């Protein structure tokens, strides 16, 4: 359940700005209000302050989504086509939130509260240990922040950001259609390459400027 927390906004901003860059693999599932799977995808994402954000879908169809400053690039490999256009408000919502790390920027748009995650019950572990069974120690529950837009018409009704330590591990997005998108992240150990925030499609690619 959500609980009022005067420090939630400051905590979230502190976690978001604790690192100048982030690089992780992701798994995504979209489900309807009954929990039925509608879509799934996987790939990786990266961001680098102050303005660079890349979302790379590898399965089921390869697609690159890149925000670089005020320009948005969408490269579809199968279509051999790349769209280049000014960054729209709708596309900018998530990159701006994750790149901000600023109390004023976040509070101007969202009400932030913390959510209590369910932890493993210590008594269960004790009983299992006394019975001679193998005990699996559960990790500490994540820190979860709930964001609700102040104004109607946003791309989501509710957004949850989950952290373990200072690392972002999941994002849940609920929309007005009662659909839920969940993204789970696994931080990558390899370094971000120098050209990670560039898109250089093959010469035959059709480039559309809007």
Short mmCIF file of C-alpha atoms in Angstrom, two decimals:
data_model
loop_
_atom_site.label_atom_id
_atom_site.label_comp_id
_atom_site.label_asym_id
_atom_site.label_seq_id
_atom_site.Cartn_x
_atom_site.Cartn_y
_atom_site.Cartn_z
CA UNK A 1 0.00 0.00 0.00
CA UNK A 2 1.08 3.59 -0.54
CA UNK A 3 1.84 5.73 2.48
CA UNK A 4 2.37 9.47 2.86
CA UNK A 5 6.09 10.17 3.07
CA UNK A 6 7.42 13.70 3.15
CA UNK A 7 10.88 12.39 2.31
CA UNK A 8 9.84 10.23 -0.66
CA UNK A 9 10.44 12.95 -3.22
CA UNK A 10 13.90 13.73 -1.87
CA UNK A 11 14.77 10.02 -1.66
CA UNK A 12 13.72 9.40 -5.25
CA UNK A 13 15.58 12.42 -6.57
CA UNK A 14 18.68 11.35 -4.65
CA UNK A 15 18.58 7.83 -6.11
CA UNK A 16 18.05 9.09 -9.66
CA UNK A 17 20.97 11.51 -9.49
CA UNK A 18 23.29 9.11 -7.63
CA UNK A 19 24.77 7.97 -10.95
CA UNK A 20 25.61 9.93 -14.10
CA UNK A 21 25.00 6.89 -16.31
CA UNK A 22 23.06 3.63 -16.32
CA UNK A 23 23.35 0.56 -18.57
CA UNK A 24 21.12 -2.51 -18.22
CA UNK A 25 19.36 -5.34 -20.03
CA UNK A 26 15.57 -5.42 -19.78
CA UNK A 27 12.65 -7.82 -20.02
CA UNK A 28 9.23 -6.30 -20.75
CA UNK A 29 5.71 -7.69 -20.41
CA UNK A 30 2.42 -5.95 -21.21
CA UNK A 31 -0.68 -7.41 -19.54
CA UNK A 32 -4.36 -6.52 -19.54
CA UNK A 33 -6.51 -5.91 -16.46
CA UNK A 34 -7.05 -9.66 -16.05
CA UNK A 35 -3.33 -10.40 -16.15
CA UNK A 36 -3.33 -11.89 -19.64
CA UNK A 37 -0.08 -11.39 -21.54
CA UNK A 38 -0.56 -9.08 -24.53
CA UNK A 39 3.03 -8.44 -25.59
CA UNK A 40 6.62 -9.09 -24.56
CA UNK A 41 10.00 -7.78 -25.61
CA UNK A 42 13.61 -7.71 -24.49
CA UNK A 43 16.77 -5.75 -25.12
CA UNK A 44 18.84 -3.15 -23.31
CA UNK A 45 18.68 0.48 -22.27
CA UNK A 46 21.17 3.15 -21.32
CA UNK A 47 21.20 6.76 -20.25
CA UNK A 48 23.87 9.34 -19.70
CA UNK A 49 23.35 12.73 -18.12
CA UNK A 50 22.32 15.29 -18.96
CA UNK A 51 20.34 14.48 -22.12
CA UNK A 52 21.15 11.08 -23.71
CA UNK A 53 18.79 8.11 -23.50
CA UNK A 54 18.72 4.92 -25.60
CA UNK A 55 16.21 2.09 -25.67
CA UNK A 56 17.29 -0.88 -27.78
CA UNK A 57 14.67 -3.55 -28.50
CA UNK A 58 16.26 -6.80 -29.74
CA UNK A 59 13.31 -9.22 -29.58
CA UNK A 60 10.85 -9.80 -31.17
CA UNK A 61 11.70 -7.02 -33.69
CA UNK A 62 14.87 -4.93 -33.69
CA UNK A 63 14.23 -1.25 -33.02
CA UNK A 64 16.36 1.63 -31.72
CA UNK A 65 14.81 4.54 -29.83
CA UNK A 66 17.30 7.32 -29.10
CA UNK A 67 16.83 10.65 -27.35
CA UNK A 68 19.77 12.96 -27.85
CA UNK A 69 19.17 16.43 -26.52
CA UNK A 70 16.00 17.74 -28.15
CA UNK A 71 16.03 15.25 -31.06
CA UNK A 72 14.35 11.84 -31.20
CA UNK A 73 15.52 9.01 -33.49
CA UNK A 74 13.55 5.86 -34.24
CA UNK A 75 15.39 3.29 -36.32
CA UNK A 76 13.53 0.18 -37.54
CA UNK A 77 16.01 -2.30 -39.01
CA UNK A 78 13.44 -4.57 -40.65
CA UNK A 79 11.86 -1.61 -42.44
CA UNK A 80 15.26 -0.09 -43.28
CA UNK A 81 13.86 3.21 -42.11
CA UNK A 82 14.84 5.89 -39.59
CA UNK A 83 12.60 8.67 -38.33
CA UNK A 84 14.22 11.89 -37.06
CA UNK A 85 12.07 14.50 -35.36
CA UNK A 86 11.98 17.02 -32.50
CA UNK A 87 11.46 15.34 -29.14
CA UNK A 88 7.74 15.30 -28.35
CA UNK A 89 6.26 15.71 -24.88
CA UNK A 90 4.88 12.16 -24.96
CA UNK A 91 8.21 10.54 -25.86
CA UNK A 92 10.11 12.75 -23.40
CA UNK A 93 8.16 11.74 -20.27
CA UNK A 94 10.25 8.75 -19.14
CA UNK A 95 13.69 10.01 -20.26
CA UNK A 96 13.11 13.37 -18.56
CA UNK A 97 12.06 11.69 -15.34
CA UNK A 98 15.03 9.30 -15.18
CA UNK A 99 17.56 11.92 -16.26
CA UNK A 100 16.27 14.67 -13.99
CA UNK A 101 17.17 13.71 -10.43
CA UNK A 102 15.76 17.11 -9.51
CA UNK A 103 13.18 17.67 -6.79
CA UNK A 104 11.61 20.68 -8.50
CA UNK A 105 11.29 18.94 -11.88
CA UNK A 106 9.71 15.80 -10.39
CA UNK A 107 7.39 17.57 -7.93
CA UNK A 108 6.07 19.93 -10.62
CA UNK A 109 4.60 16.96 -12.45
CA UNK A 110 4.06 14.12 -9.97
CA UNK A 111 2.91 13.27 -6.48
CA UNK A 112 5.48 10.86 -5.05
CA UNK A 113 4.85 8.34 -2.27
CA UNK A 114 6.62 5.21 -1.10
CA UNK A 115 5.12 1.73 -1.32
CA UNK A 116 5.68 -0.97 1.27
CA UNK A 117 7.12 -4.10 -0.35
CA UNK A 118 6.32 -7.43 1.29
CA UNK A 119 9.35 -8.98 2.99
CA UNK A 120 9.94 -12.62 3.83
CA UNK A 121 8.65 -13.63 7.28
CA UNK A 122 11.57 -14.33 9.66
CA UNK A 123 9.52 -16.88 11.60
CA UNK A 124 9.16 -19.09 8.55
CA UNK A 125 12.92 -19.25 8.07
CA UNK A 126 13.40 -20.16 11.76
CA UNK A 127 10.87 -22.99 11.63
CA UNK A 128 12.42 -24.42 8.48
CA UNK A 129 15.90 -24.28 9.96
CA UNK A 130 14.78 -26.07 13.13
CA UNK A 131 13.19 -28.78 11.00
CA UNK A 132 16.50 -29.39 9.23
CA UNK A 133 15.31 -28.15 5.86
CA UNK A 134 17.35 -25.97 3.53
CA UNK A 135 16.71 -22.30 4.12
CA UNK A 136 16.70 -19.87 1.21
CA UNK A 137 17.36 -16.38 2.51
CA UNK A 138 15.23 -13.89 0.65
CA UNK A 139 16.84 -10.63 -0.52
CA UNK A 140 15.78 -7.45 1.18
CA UNK A 141 12.62 -6.01 -0.39
CA UNK A 142 13.11 -3.25 -2.94
CA UNK A 143 12.51 0.43 -2.30
CA UNK A 144 9.43 1.34 -4.34
CA UNK A 145 8.21 4.81 -5.28
CA UNK A 146 4.75 5.49 -6.68
CA UNK A 147 4.30 8.46 -9.02
CA UNK A 148 0.89 9.85 -9.93
CA UNK A 149 0.60 12.78 -12.36
CA UNK A 150 -0.92 15.98 -11.00
CA UNK A 151 -2.72 16.61 -14.29
CA UNK A 152 -4.93 14.26 -16.34
CA UNK A 153 -3.91 13.33 -19.85
CA UNK A 154 -0.45 11.96 -19.04
CA UNK A 155 0.73 8.82 -20.82
CA UNK A 156 0.26 6.81 -17.60
CA UNK A 157 -2.11 6.75 -14.63
CA UNK A 158 0.48 5.45 -12.20
CA UNK A 159 4.17 4.61 -12.36
CA UNK A 160 6.22 2.55 -9.91
CA UNK A 161 10.02 2.77 -9.75
CA UNK A 162 11.79 -0.05 -7.88
CA UNK A 163 15.34 0.19 -6.55
CA UNK A 164 17.68 -2.24 -4.83
CA UNK A 165 20.39 -0.20 -3.23
CA UNK A 166 20.97 2.63 -5.69
CA UNK A 167 20.20 0.53 -8.80
CA UNK A 168 16.92 0.81 -10.70
CA UNK A 169 15.59 -2.75 -11.01
CA UNK A 170 12.03 -2.38 -12.33
CA UNK A 171 9.44 0.03 -13.71
CA UNK A 172 5.69 -0.61 -13.65
CA UNK A 173 3.43 1.58 -15.80
CA UNK A 174 -0.37 1.46 -15.46
CA UNK A 175 -2.50 3.32 -18.00
CA UNK A 176 -6.13 4.42 -18.27
CA UNK A 177 -7.00 1.25 -20.22
CA UNK A 178 -6.12 -0.82 -17.13
CA UNK A 179 -3.11 -2.27 -18.92
CA UNK A 180 0.14 -2.78 -17.07
CA UNK A 181 3.66 -2.68 -18.51
CA UNK A 182 6.44 -4.11 -16.38
CA UNK A 183 10.11 -3.65 -17.21
CA UNK A 184 12.70 -5.60 -15.20
CA UNK A 185 16.33 -4.50 -15.42
CA UNK A 186 19.60 -6.35 -14.92
CA UNK A 187 22.62 -4.01 -14.78
CA UNK A 188 25.27 -4.82 -17.38
CA UNK A 189 28.88 -5.32 -16.39
CA UNK A 190 30.44 -4.24 -19.68
CA UNK A 191 31.35 -0.59 -20.22
CA UNK A 192 29.26 1.69 -22.42
CA UNK A 193 30.96 2.18 -25.78
CA UNK A 194 31.92 5.60 -27.09
CA UNK A 195 29.27 5.51 -29.83
CA UNK A 196 26.44 4.15 -27.72
CA UNK A 197 24.36 7.30 -28.12
CA UNK A 198 24.76 7.52 -31.88
CA UNK A 199 22.71 5.82 -34.61
CA UNK A 200 24.51 5.08 -37.88
CA UNK A 201 22.20 3.04 -40.12
CA UNK A 202 23.39 1.44 -43.39
CA UNK A 203 23.56 3.75 -46.46
CA UNK A 204 20.43 2.23 -48.00
CA UNK A 205 18.30 3.22 -45.01
CA UNK A 206 15.47 5.66 -45.75
CA UNK A 207 15.74 8.64 -43.40
CA UNK A 208 12.55 10.61 -42.77
CA UNK A 209 12.77 14.05 -41.18
CA UNK A 210 9.67 15.47 -39.54
#
